[in-house]
XYZ file of N, CA and C in Angstrom:
672
model
N -30.345 -25.186 71.331
C -29.456 -26.209 70.772
C -28.142 -26.193 71.538
N -27.744 -27.363 72.096
C -26.466 -27.395 72.799
C -25.322 -27.427 71.793
N -24.096 -27.270 72.312
C -22.956 -27.105 71.403
C -22.702 -28.363 70.570
N -22.840 -29.541 71.185
C -22.605 -30.785 70.441
C -23.546 -30.893 69.254
N -24.830 -30.603 69.489
C -25.813 -30.665 68.402
C -25.519 -29.599 67.347
N -25.043 -28.435 67.803
C -24.744 -27.365 66.852
C -23.551 -27.725 65.969
N -22.528 -28.353 66.552
C -21.377 -28.778 65.752
C -21.809 -29.782 64.688
N -22.650 -30.721 65.089
C -23.163 -31.693 64.115
C -23.944 -30.971 63.015
N -24.807 -30.025 63.416
C -25.632 -29.315 62.444
C -24.782 -28.451 61.510
N -23.699 -27.872 62.030
C -22.793 -27.096 61.182
C -22.194 -27.964 60.078
N -21.729 -29.154 60.463
C -21.146 -30.063 59.480
C -22.178 -30.445 58.429
N -23.388 -30.743 58.876
C -24.430 -31.145 57.924
C -24.810 -29.990 56.990
N -24.848 -28.774 57.517
C -25.161 -27.612 56.677
C -24.093 -27.404 55.618
N -22.817 -27.493 56.019
C -21.727 -27.302 55.067
C -21.654 -28.451 54.071
N -21.966 -29.673 54.512
C -21.962 -30.810 53.594
C -23.070 -30.652 52.549
N -24.222 -30.146 52.966
C -25.365 -30.047 52.056
C -25.094 -29.096 50.904
N -24.287 -28.047 51.143
C -24.060 -27.054 50.080
C -22.681 -27.190 49.442
N -21.845 -28.109 49.944
C -20.481 -28.271 49.418
C -20.521 -28.509 47.906
N -19.579 -27.901 47.153
C -18.403 -27.155 47.619
C -18.638 -25.654 47.797
N -19.905 -25.192 47.741
C -20.162 -23.768 47.934
C -19.926 -23.386 49.397
N -19.492 -22.135 49.664
C -19.217 -21.715 51.033
C -20.450 -21.129 51.721
N -20.396 -21.087 53.028
C -21.360 -20.357 53.846
C -20.571 -19.358 54.688
N -21.001 -18.120 54.717
C -20.293 -17.112 55.493
C -20.559 -17.306 56.985
N -19.648 -16.775 57.807
C -19.827 -16.860 59.254
C -21.105 -16.144 59.670
N -21.411 -15.001 59.028
C -22.641 -14.272 59.360
C -23.876 -15.095 59.027
N -23.867 -15.757 57.847
C -25.016 -16.585 57.463
C -25.218 -17.710 58.478
N -24.120 -18.380 58.863
C -24.214 -19.474 59.821
C -24.657 -18.977 61.194
N -24.175 -17.789 61.584
C -24.580 -17.230 62.876
C -26.087 -16.961 62.901
N -26.619 -16.401 61.808
C -28.059 -16.152 61.736
C -28.842 -17.461 61.706
N -28.296 -18.451 60.989
C -28.986 -19.737 60.869
C -29.122 -20.423 62.219
N -28.082 -20.362 63.048
C -28.112 -21.077 64.328
C -28.331 -20.161 65.528
N -28.632 -18.893 65.238
C -29.004 -17.919 66.276
C -27.928 -17.784 67.345
N -26.689 -17.640 66.879
C -25.551 -17.409 67.770
C -24.734 -16.264 67.186
N -23.687 -15.862 67.894
C -22.830 -14.783 67.401
C -21.840 -15.308 66.370
N -21.296 -14.388 65.570
C -20.261 -14.750 64.600
C -19.062 -15.342 65.340
N -18.731 -14.761 66.501
C -17.602 -15.267 67.283
C -17.830 -16.715 67.696
N -19.058 -17.060 68.055
C -19.363 -18.444 68.428
C -19.180 -19.375 67.238
N -19.627 -18.951 66.062
C -19.438 -19.759 64.849
C -17.956 -19.975 64.591
N -17.156 -18.928 64.723
C -15.717 -19.057 64.483
C -15.080 -20.031 65.466
N -15.505 -19.997 66.735
C -14.984 -20.956 67.722
C -15.409 -22.379 67.373
N -16.646 -22.532 66.922
C -17.132 -23.866 66.553
C -16.367 -24.411 65.351
N -16.135 -23.569 64.351
C -15.384 -23.996 63.163
C -13.971 -24.403 63.571
N -13.354 -23.629 64.457
C -12.007 -23.954 64.933
C -11.998 -25.303 65.640
N -13.023 -25.585 66.455
C -13.110 -26.864 67.150
C -13.250 -28.018 66.159
N -14.046 -27.819 65.110
C -14.203 -28.856 64.090
C -12.882 -29.111 63.364
N -12.173 -28.040 63.028
C -10.889 -28.194 62.341
C -9.889 -28.941 63.207
N -9.855 -28.627 64.511
C -8.925 -29.291 65.420
C -9.251 -30.761 65.598
N -10.520 -31.127 65.424
C -10.911 -32.531 65.547
C -10.684 -33.312 64.257
N -10.207 -32.613 63.201
C -9.907 -33.296 61.945
C -10.954 -33.148 60.868
N -12.030 -32.412 61.131
C -13.049 -32.192 60.103
C -12.483 -31.266 59.023
N -12.552 -31.658 57.745
C -11.910 -30.877 56.669
C -12.696 -29.636 56.273
N -12.748 -28.670 57.178
C -13.393 -27.385 56.905
C -12.301 -26.365 56.615
N -12.465 -25.582 55.558
C -11.479 -24.562 55.249
C -12.193 -23.268 54.863
N -11.449 -22.172 54.927
C -12.027 -20.859 54.652
C -11.671 -20.407 53.249
N -12.649 -19.825 52.552
C -12.426 -19.185 51.258
C -12.529 -17.684 51.452
N -11.531 -16.957 50.983
C -11.524 -15.509 51.153
C -12.279 -14.838 50.009
N -12.519 -13.545 50.183
C -13.194 -12.792 49.128
C -14.611 -12.416 49.500
N -15.222 -11.608 48.644
C -16.575 -11.090 48.924
C -17.599 -12.200 49.046
N -17.459 -13.250 48.249
C -18.422 -14.356 48.299
C -17.863 -15.561 49.042
N -16.814 -15.330 49.828
C -16.172 -16.434 50.541
C -16.933 -16.868 51.788
N -16.310 -17.757 52.507
C -16.913 -18.300 53.724
C -16.247 -19.615 54.065
N -16.973 -20.451 54.777
C -16.448 -21.754 55.184
C -16.976 -22.849 54.257
N -16.062 -23.748 53.851
C -16.411 -24.852 52.945
C -16.028 -26.174 53.589
N -16.719 -27.217 53.189
C -16.408 -28.565 53.636
C -15.910 -29.369 52.449
N -14.782 -30.049 52.619
C -14.265 -30.923 51.567
C -15.081 -32.206 51.583
N -16.039 -32.282 50.701
C -17.000 -33.386 50.712
C -16.330 -34.739 50.459
N -15.230 -34.723 49.724
C -14.558 -35.985 49.384
C -13.909 -36.635 50.600
N -13.697 -35.860 51.675
C -13.016 -36.395 52.848
C -13.920 -36.449 54.069
N -15.219 -36.534 53.861
C -16.148 -36.655 54.977
C -17.056 -37.847 54.777
N -17.611 -38.322 55.853
C -18.565 -39.416 55.799
C -19.973 -38.865 55.665
N -20.797 -39.492 54.834
C -22.216 -39.147 54.864
C -22.806 -39.692 56.168
N -24.043 -39.343 56.518
C -24.642 -39.930 57.709
C -24.562 -41.454 57.666
N -24.103 -42.063 58.760
C -23.927 -43.511 58.797
C -25.035 -44.150 59.617
N -25.240 -45.435 59.394
C -26.387 -46.113 59.988
C -26.027 -46.953 61.201
N -25.055 -46.507 61.995
C -24.788 -47.195 63.250
C -25.978 -47.008 64.185
N -26.345 -48.082 64.879
C -27.379 -47.952 65.901
C -26.763 -47.311 67.140
N -27.590 -46.756 68.035
C -27.045 -46.203 69.281
C -26.225 -47.235 70.059
N -26.668 -48.481 70.087
C -25.929 -49.521 70.811
C -24.575 -49.784 70.171
N -24.518 -49.786 68.842
C -23.245 -49.982 68.143
C -22.280 -48.842 68.434
N -22.797 -47.613 68.451
C -21.945 -46.462 68.729
C -21.389 -46.523 70.143
N -22.222 -46.903 71.116
C -21.754 -47.009 72.499
C -20.742 -48.140 72.632
N -20.972 -49.254 71.916
C -20.015 -50.367 71.957
C -18.649 -49.912 71.455
N -18.641 -49.109 70.402
C -17.373 -48.602 69.885
C -16.724 -47.642 70.885
N -17.536 -46.834 71.546
C -17.002 -45.898 72.540
C -16.366 -46.656 73.699
N -17.010 -47.743 74.140
C -16.461 -48.547 75.234
C -15.140 -49.181 74.816
N -15.100 -49.699 73.573
C -13.864 -50.300 73.081
C -12.734 -49.282 72.971
N -13.050 -48.086 72.470
C -12.034 -47.053 72.328
C -11.555 -46.544 73.678
N -12.429 -46.620 74.687
C -12.037 -46.190 76.037
C -10.845 -46.997 76.539
N -10.756 -48.263 76.101
C -9.662 -49.125 76.540
C -8.312 -48.741 75.976
N -8.275 -47.755 75.067
C -7.005 -47.331 74.471
C -6.322 -46.216 75.259
N -6.870 -45.864 76.413
C -6.230 -44.844 77.254
C -4.811 -45.280 77.593
N -3.885 -44.356 77.469
C -2.483 -44.662 77.754
C -1.752 -45.321 76.607
N -2.441 -45.572 75.493
C -1.821 -46.214 74.331
C -1.397 -45.159 73.323
N -0.620 -45.543 72.297
C -0.267 -44.573 71.249
C -1.467 -44.080 70.458
N -2.605 -44.766 70.594
C -3.770 -44.458 69.762
C -4.869 -43.743 70.537
N -4.552 -43.257 71.752
C -5.565 -42.621 72.587
C -6.148 -41.380 71.917
N -5.284 -40.474 71.423
C -5.774 -39.239 70.799
C -6.540 -39.544 69.513
N -6.020 -40.488 68.715
C -6.705 -40.854 67.469
C -8.062 -41.478 67.760
N -8.157 -42.263 68.845
C -9.431 -42.876 69.218
C -10.458 -41.812 69.579
N -10.019 -40.770 70.284
C -10.936 -39.712 70.683
C -11.476 -38.961 69.462
N -10.602 -38.627 68.500
C -11.075 -37.915 67.313
C -11.932 -38.826 66.434
N -11.596 -40.127 66.384
C -12.399 -41.064 65.598
C -13.817 -41.151 66.151
N -13.923 -41.156 67.483
C -15.254 -41.238 68.090
C -16.063 -39.980 67.801
N -15.416 -38.809 67.850
C -16.130 -37.572 67.536
C -16.617 -37.573 66.084
N -15.766 -38.087 65.170
C -16.163 -38.142 63.766
C -17.336 -39.113 63.579
N -17.306 -40.226 64.326
C -18.387 -41.204 64.227
C -19.710 -40.575 64.641
N -19.697 -39.892 65.774
C -20.931 -39.285 66.272
C -21.408 -38.195 65.318
N -20.454 -37.411 64.775
C -20.831 -36.337 63.851
C -21.444 -36.880 62.569
N -21.081 -38.117 62.179
C -21.577 -38.694 60.934
C -22.873 -39.469 61.120
N -23.313 -39.628 62.372
C -24.568 -40.341 62.626
C -25.754 -39.417 62.397
N -26.921 -40.005 62.149
C -28.142 -39.225 62.104
C -28.354 -38.573 63.469
N -28.887 -37.361 63.475
C -28.996 -36.579 64.711
C -29.771 -37.333 65.792
N -30.880 -37.973 65.437
C -31.681 -38.685 66.431
C -30.912 -39.861 67.016
N -30.192 -40.598 66.156
C -29.410 -41.737 66.639
C -28.264 -41.271 67.538
N -27.640 -40.157 67.162
C -26.546 -39.628 67.987
C -27.064 -39.215 69.358
N -28.246 -38.603 69.400
C -28.830 -38.188 70.680
C -29.147 -39.405 71.548
N -29.705 -40.463 70.926
C -30.013 -41.677 71.699
C -28.734 -42.367 72.175
N -27.681 -42.305 71.351
C -26.402 -42.898 71.756
C -25.845 -42.170 72.975
N -25.935 -40.834 72.996
C -25.455 -40.081 74.155
C -26.261 -40.420 75.404
N -27.579 -40.588 75.246
C -28.410 -40.959 76.392
C -28.027 -42.346 76.915
N -27.799 -43.281 75.995
C -27.424 -44.641 76.391
C -26.055 -44.645 77.066
N -25.111 -43.880 76.512
C -23.767 -43.825 77.091
C -23.805 -43.289 78.518
N -24.755 -42.380 78.793
C -24.880 -41.827 80.138
C -25.339 -42.842 81.163
N -25.811 -44.002 80.697
C -26.273 -45.057 81.611
C -25.296 -46.221 81.685
N -24.121 -46.045 81.097
C -23.086 -47.085 81.121
C -21.989 -46.650 82.083
N -21.636 -47.522 83.001
C -20.569 -47.256 83.954
C -19.504 -48.337 83.815
N -18.254 -47.922 83.698
C -17.151 -48.866 83.576
C -16.465 -49.019 84.920
N -16.008 -50.238 85.210
C -15.299 -50.483 86.460
C -14.041 -49.620 86.510
N -13.732 -49.139 87.708
C -12.553 -48.293 87.869
C -11.298 -49.063 87.489
N -10.421 -48.405 86.763
C -9.157 -49.004 86.351
C -8.018 -48.131 86.846
N -6.841 -48.733 87.075
C -5.694 -47.907 87.457
C -5.431 -46.872 86.376
N -5.180 -45.620 86.746
C -4.934 -44.595 85.720
C -3.751 -44.950 84.840
N -3.988 -44.903 83.523
C -2.910 -45.215 82.575
C -2.003 -44.004 82.430
N -0.703 -44.263 82.317
C 0.242 -43.168 82.115
C -0.057 -42.497 80.773
N -0.209 -41.188 80.785
C -0.507 -40.455 79.558
C 0.722 -40.442 78.660
N 0.531 -40.840 77.412
C 1.648 -40.878 76.480
C 1.710 -39.563 75.716
N 2.860 -38.877 75.731
C 2.970 -37.617 74.977
C 2.644 -37.830 73.509
N 1.980 -36.846 72.904
C 1.561 -36.973 71.507
C 2.756 -37.230 70.591
N 3.887 -36.561 70.867
C 5.048 -36.742 69.997
C 5.557 -38.178 70.067
N 5.406 -38.828 71.213
C 5.818 -40.226 71.332
C 4.806 -41.140 70.643
N 3.527 -40.830 70.796
C 2.487 -41.625 70.140
C 2.639 -41.597 68.626
N 3.172 -40.488 68.095
C 3.349 -40.339 66.645
C 4.728 -40.791 66.180
N 5.459 -41.517 67.032
C 6.858 -41.860 66.738
C 7.020 -42.600 65.416
N 6.097 -43.501 65.094
C 6.243 -44.286 63.866
C 5.872 -43.479 62.629
N 4.808 -42.682 62.720
C 4.349 -41.960 61.539
C 5.234 -40.765 61.206
N 5.950 -40.218 62.188
C 6.800 -39.048 61.924
C 8.038 -39.397 61.114
N 8.524 -40.639 61.254
C 9.735 -41.070 60.551
C 10.900 -40.115 60.818
N 11.181 -39.914 62.095
C 12.306 -39.091 62.512
C 13.038 -39.780 63.667
N 14.332 -39.524 63.749
C 15.098 -39.993 64.898
C 14.643 -39.203 66.125
N 14.441 -39.894 67.242
C 14.015 -39.250 68.475
C 15.164 -39.239 69.475
N 15.224 -38.186 70.255
C 16.174 -38.129 71.373
C 15.349 -38.214 72.651
N 15.539 -39.274 73.411
C 14.713 -39.493 74.596
C 15.568 -39.509 75.859
N 14.929 -39.175 76.964
C 15.533 -39.372 78.282
C 14.803 -40.558 78.902
N 15.559 -41.595 79.270
C 14.948 -42.860 79.664
C 15.526 -43.348 80.989
N 14.659 -43.904 81.828
C 15.097 -44.501 83.086
C 14.893 -46.012 83.018
N 15.933 -46.788 83.277
C 15.793 -48.244 83.222
C 15.129 -48.760 84.495
N 15.026 -50.091 84.643
C 14.287 -50.656 85.772
C 14.935 -50.370 87.119
N 16.208 -49.991 87.119
C 16.877 -49.632 88.378
C 16.732 -48.149 88.683
N 16.162 -47.390 87.743
C 16.011 -45.954 87.916
C 17.146 -45.147 87.329
N 18.169 -45.809 86.786
C 19.296 -45.095 86.185
C 18.847 -44.422 84.893
N 19.165 -43.136 84.760
C 18.728 -42.384 83.592
C 19.800 -42.291 82.524
N 19.363 -42.127 81.301
C 20.293 -41.947 80.181
C 19.575 -41.208 79.070
N 20.357 -40.598 78.189
C 19.816 -39.935 77.007
C 20.166 -40.778 75.801
N 19.163 -41.117 74.993
C 19.378 -41.994 73.839
C 18.876 -41.330 72.569
N 19.525 -41.644 71.477
C 18.968 -41.360 70.160
C 18.480 -42.687 69.602
N 17.194 -42.720 69.230
C 16.590 -43.982 68.805
C 15.887 -43.824 67.471
N 15.784 -44.947 66.757
C 15.062 -45.007 65.492
C 13.848 -45.918 65.696
N 12.650 -45.347 65.869
C 11.460 -46.147 66.194
C 11.135 -47.189 65.135
N 10.775 -48.391 65.603
C 10.439 -49.494 64.701
C 9.012 -49.992 64.878
N 8.542 -50.106 66.128
C 7.222 -50.695 66.357
C 6.757 -50.402 67.775
N 5.443 -50.493 67.968
C 4.855 -50.458 69.304
C 4.416 -51.867 69.673
N 4.565 -52.214 70.938
C 4.078 -53.497 71.457
C 3.191 -53.206 72.661
N 1.953 -53.672 72.613
C 1.020 -53.452 73.712
C 0.922 -54.688 74.590
N 1.040 -54.490 75.891
C 0.893 -55.546 76.877
C -0.258 -55.165 77.808
N -0.755 -56.123 78.622
C -1.901 -55.796 79.485
C -1.669 -54.596 80.396
N -0.435 -54.393 80.837
C -0.160 -53.328 81.811
C 0.559 -52.139 81.204
N 1.482 -52.372 80.269
C 2.314 -51.297 79.735
C 2.384 -51.359 78.213
N 2.776 -50.221 77.629
C 3.104 -50.156 76.211
C 4.607 -49.984 76.063
N 5.156 -50.589 75.008
C 6.592 -50.548 74.764
C 6.854 -50.008 73.359
N 7.941 -49.265 73.231
C 8.410 -48.797 71.929
C 9.669 -49.580 71.572
N 9.600 -50.303 70.460
C 10.763 -51.039 69.954
C 11.528 -50.105 69.020
N 12.824 -49.980 69.230
C 13.601 -49.029 68.434
C 15.061 -49.468 68.357
N 15.723 -48.993 67.308
C 17.166 -49.156 67.227
C 17.798 -48.081 68.112
N 18.574 -48.536 69.089
C 19.217 -47.609 70.023
C 20.649 -47.368 69.557
N 20.967 -46.118 69.275
C 22.308 -45.803 68.793
C 23.347 -45.927 69.906
N 22.911 -45.752 71.159
C 23.844 -45.895 72.272
C 24.276 -47.349 72.429
N 23.309 -48.273 72.365
C 23.592 -49.701 72.531
C 23.937 -50.400 71.225
N 23.733 -49.708 70.099
C 24.002 -50.261 68.771
C 23.238 -51.569 68.513
N 22.003 -51.585 68.944
C 21.151 -52.763 68.725
C 19.697 -52.379 68.975
N 18.789 -53.305 68.648
C 17.370 -53.080 68.898
C 17.106 -53.185 70.394
N 16.358 -52.239 70.935
C 16.001 -52.230 72.343
C 14.504 -51.973 72.488
N 13.965 -52.372 73.625
C 12.550 -52.170 73.936
C 12.453 -51.187 75.098
N 11.726 -50.093 74.889
C 11.617 -49.042 75.892
C 10.185 -48.972 76.429
N 10.026 -49.134 77.741
C 8.703 -48.996 78.347
C 8.319 -47.529 78.300
N 7.167 -47.223 77.692
C 6.854 -45.827 77.384
C 6.681 -44.964 78.628
N 6.233 -45.542 79.747
C 6.052 -44.705 80.936
C 7.383 -44.354 81.603
N 8.486 -44.961 81.144
C 9.806 -44.623 81.667
C 10.528 -43.589 80.802
N 9.883 -43.174 79.719
C 10.452 -42.127 78.867
C 9.970 -40.792 79.423
N 10.870 -40.011 79.979
C 10.481 -38.776 80.654
C 10.463 -37.563 79.725
N 11.176 -37.615 78.608
C 11.139 -36.506 77.654
C 11.463 -37.026 76.263
N 10.919 -36.338 75.272
C 11.108 -36.722 73.878
C 11.383 -35.467 73.055
N 12.397 -35.521 72.215
C 12.686 -34.430 71.277
C 12.798 -35.022 69.880
N 12.201 -34.360 68.920
C 12.225 -34.824 67.538
C 13.401 -34.160 66.823
N 14.252 -34.963 66.203
C 15.363 -34.414 65.438
C 14.956 -34.286 63.971
N 15.793 -33.668 63.182
C 15.513 -33.504 61.754
C 15.956 -34.705 60.936
N 16.601 -35.670 61.581
C 17.193 -36.796 60.849
C 16.167 -37.888 60.580
N 16.188 -38.419 59.367
C 15.308 -39.534 58.993
C 15.987 -40.840 59.378
N 15.293 -41.764 60.067
C 15.923 -43.027 60.480
C 16.375 -43.860 59.295
N 17.526 -44.473 59.422
C 18.003 -45.378 58.368
C 17.271 -46.705 58.426
N 16.755 -47.055 59.601
C 16.120 -48.362 59.787
C 14.610 -48.253 59.932
N 14.024 -47.187 59.410
C 12.592 -46.948 59.605
C 11.729 -48.076 59.053
N 12.206 -48.762 58.009
C 11.405 -49.819 57.388
C 11.807 -51.208 57.829
N 12.734 -51.286 58.788
C 13.142 -52.594 59.276
C 12.082 -53.170 60.209
N 12.043 -54.478 60.315
C 11.106 -55.130 61.222
C 11.838 -55.614 62.459
N 11.298 -55.311 63.661
C 11.945 -55.802 64.866
C 11.903 -57.315 64.970
N 11.049 -57.950 64.164
C 10.948 -59.403 64.215
C 12.231 -60.075 63.744
N 13.063 -59.327 63.015
C 14.300 -59.933 62.536
C 15.364 -59.984 63.620
N 15.082 -59.323 64.716
C 16.030 -59.333 65.824
C 15.672 -60.446 66.799
N 16.674 -61.074 67.409
C 16.407 -62.162 68.343
C 16.229 -61.598 69.730
N 14.998 -61.643 70.237
C 14.662 -61.244 71.597
C 15.363 -59.949 72.005
N 14.907 -58.804 71.528
C 15.564 -57.560 71.869
C 15.560 -57.298 73.365
N 16.618 -56.693 73.847
C 16.745 -56.395 75.268
C 15.918 -55.171 75.625
N 15.616 -55.029 76.922
C 14.866 -53.870 77.394
C 15.838 -52.759 77.758
N 15.602 -51.567 77.225
C 16.351 -50.371 77.596
C 17.803 -50.380 77.214
């Protein structure tokens, strides 16, 4: 059993007995691997967002929160590949990391045979080469959900750099670039920042005063 199939099988085993736990030793014997391998697999599932948690004690082990998982879903292999192709287009966007975890959850929730056929089909799909998208730092991608003032280092179109404190308002996606709309404390107005020109981001402890404002109320915000 390869690792992908084993991760899927681990989730299904824990879902079948939830909310009762399975010990690492029991799972290791079940899948004929070491306890250390099971622990690494559980850690990988947790990092991907699967709600697995540990119960301590003599009868403890690993449990799955059944209320926050999907039962096996009936996507066809073609539907799953179509979603993978669509999510591939989010590279360089604020949703790139979320798209990757969503796809893993989708595959994990599919029936094992359908998931295997989807992987085989995906291996026969080739996408035209695209210019590499600038990788967006996770802290910047989470700018709206964090609800914190950010301190950024930004270079304008002439290359001049500045340090700004901004209150994020919205993301705007264009064919070539992504932009962060924010209230700029330096300029005292709404500004649009091209995300690939933001060279560093620091999260402050301050909650934005304008977090719930809409950039649509501003007339044609300036860039940078």
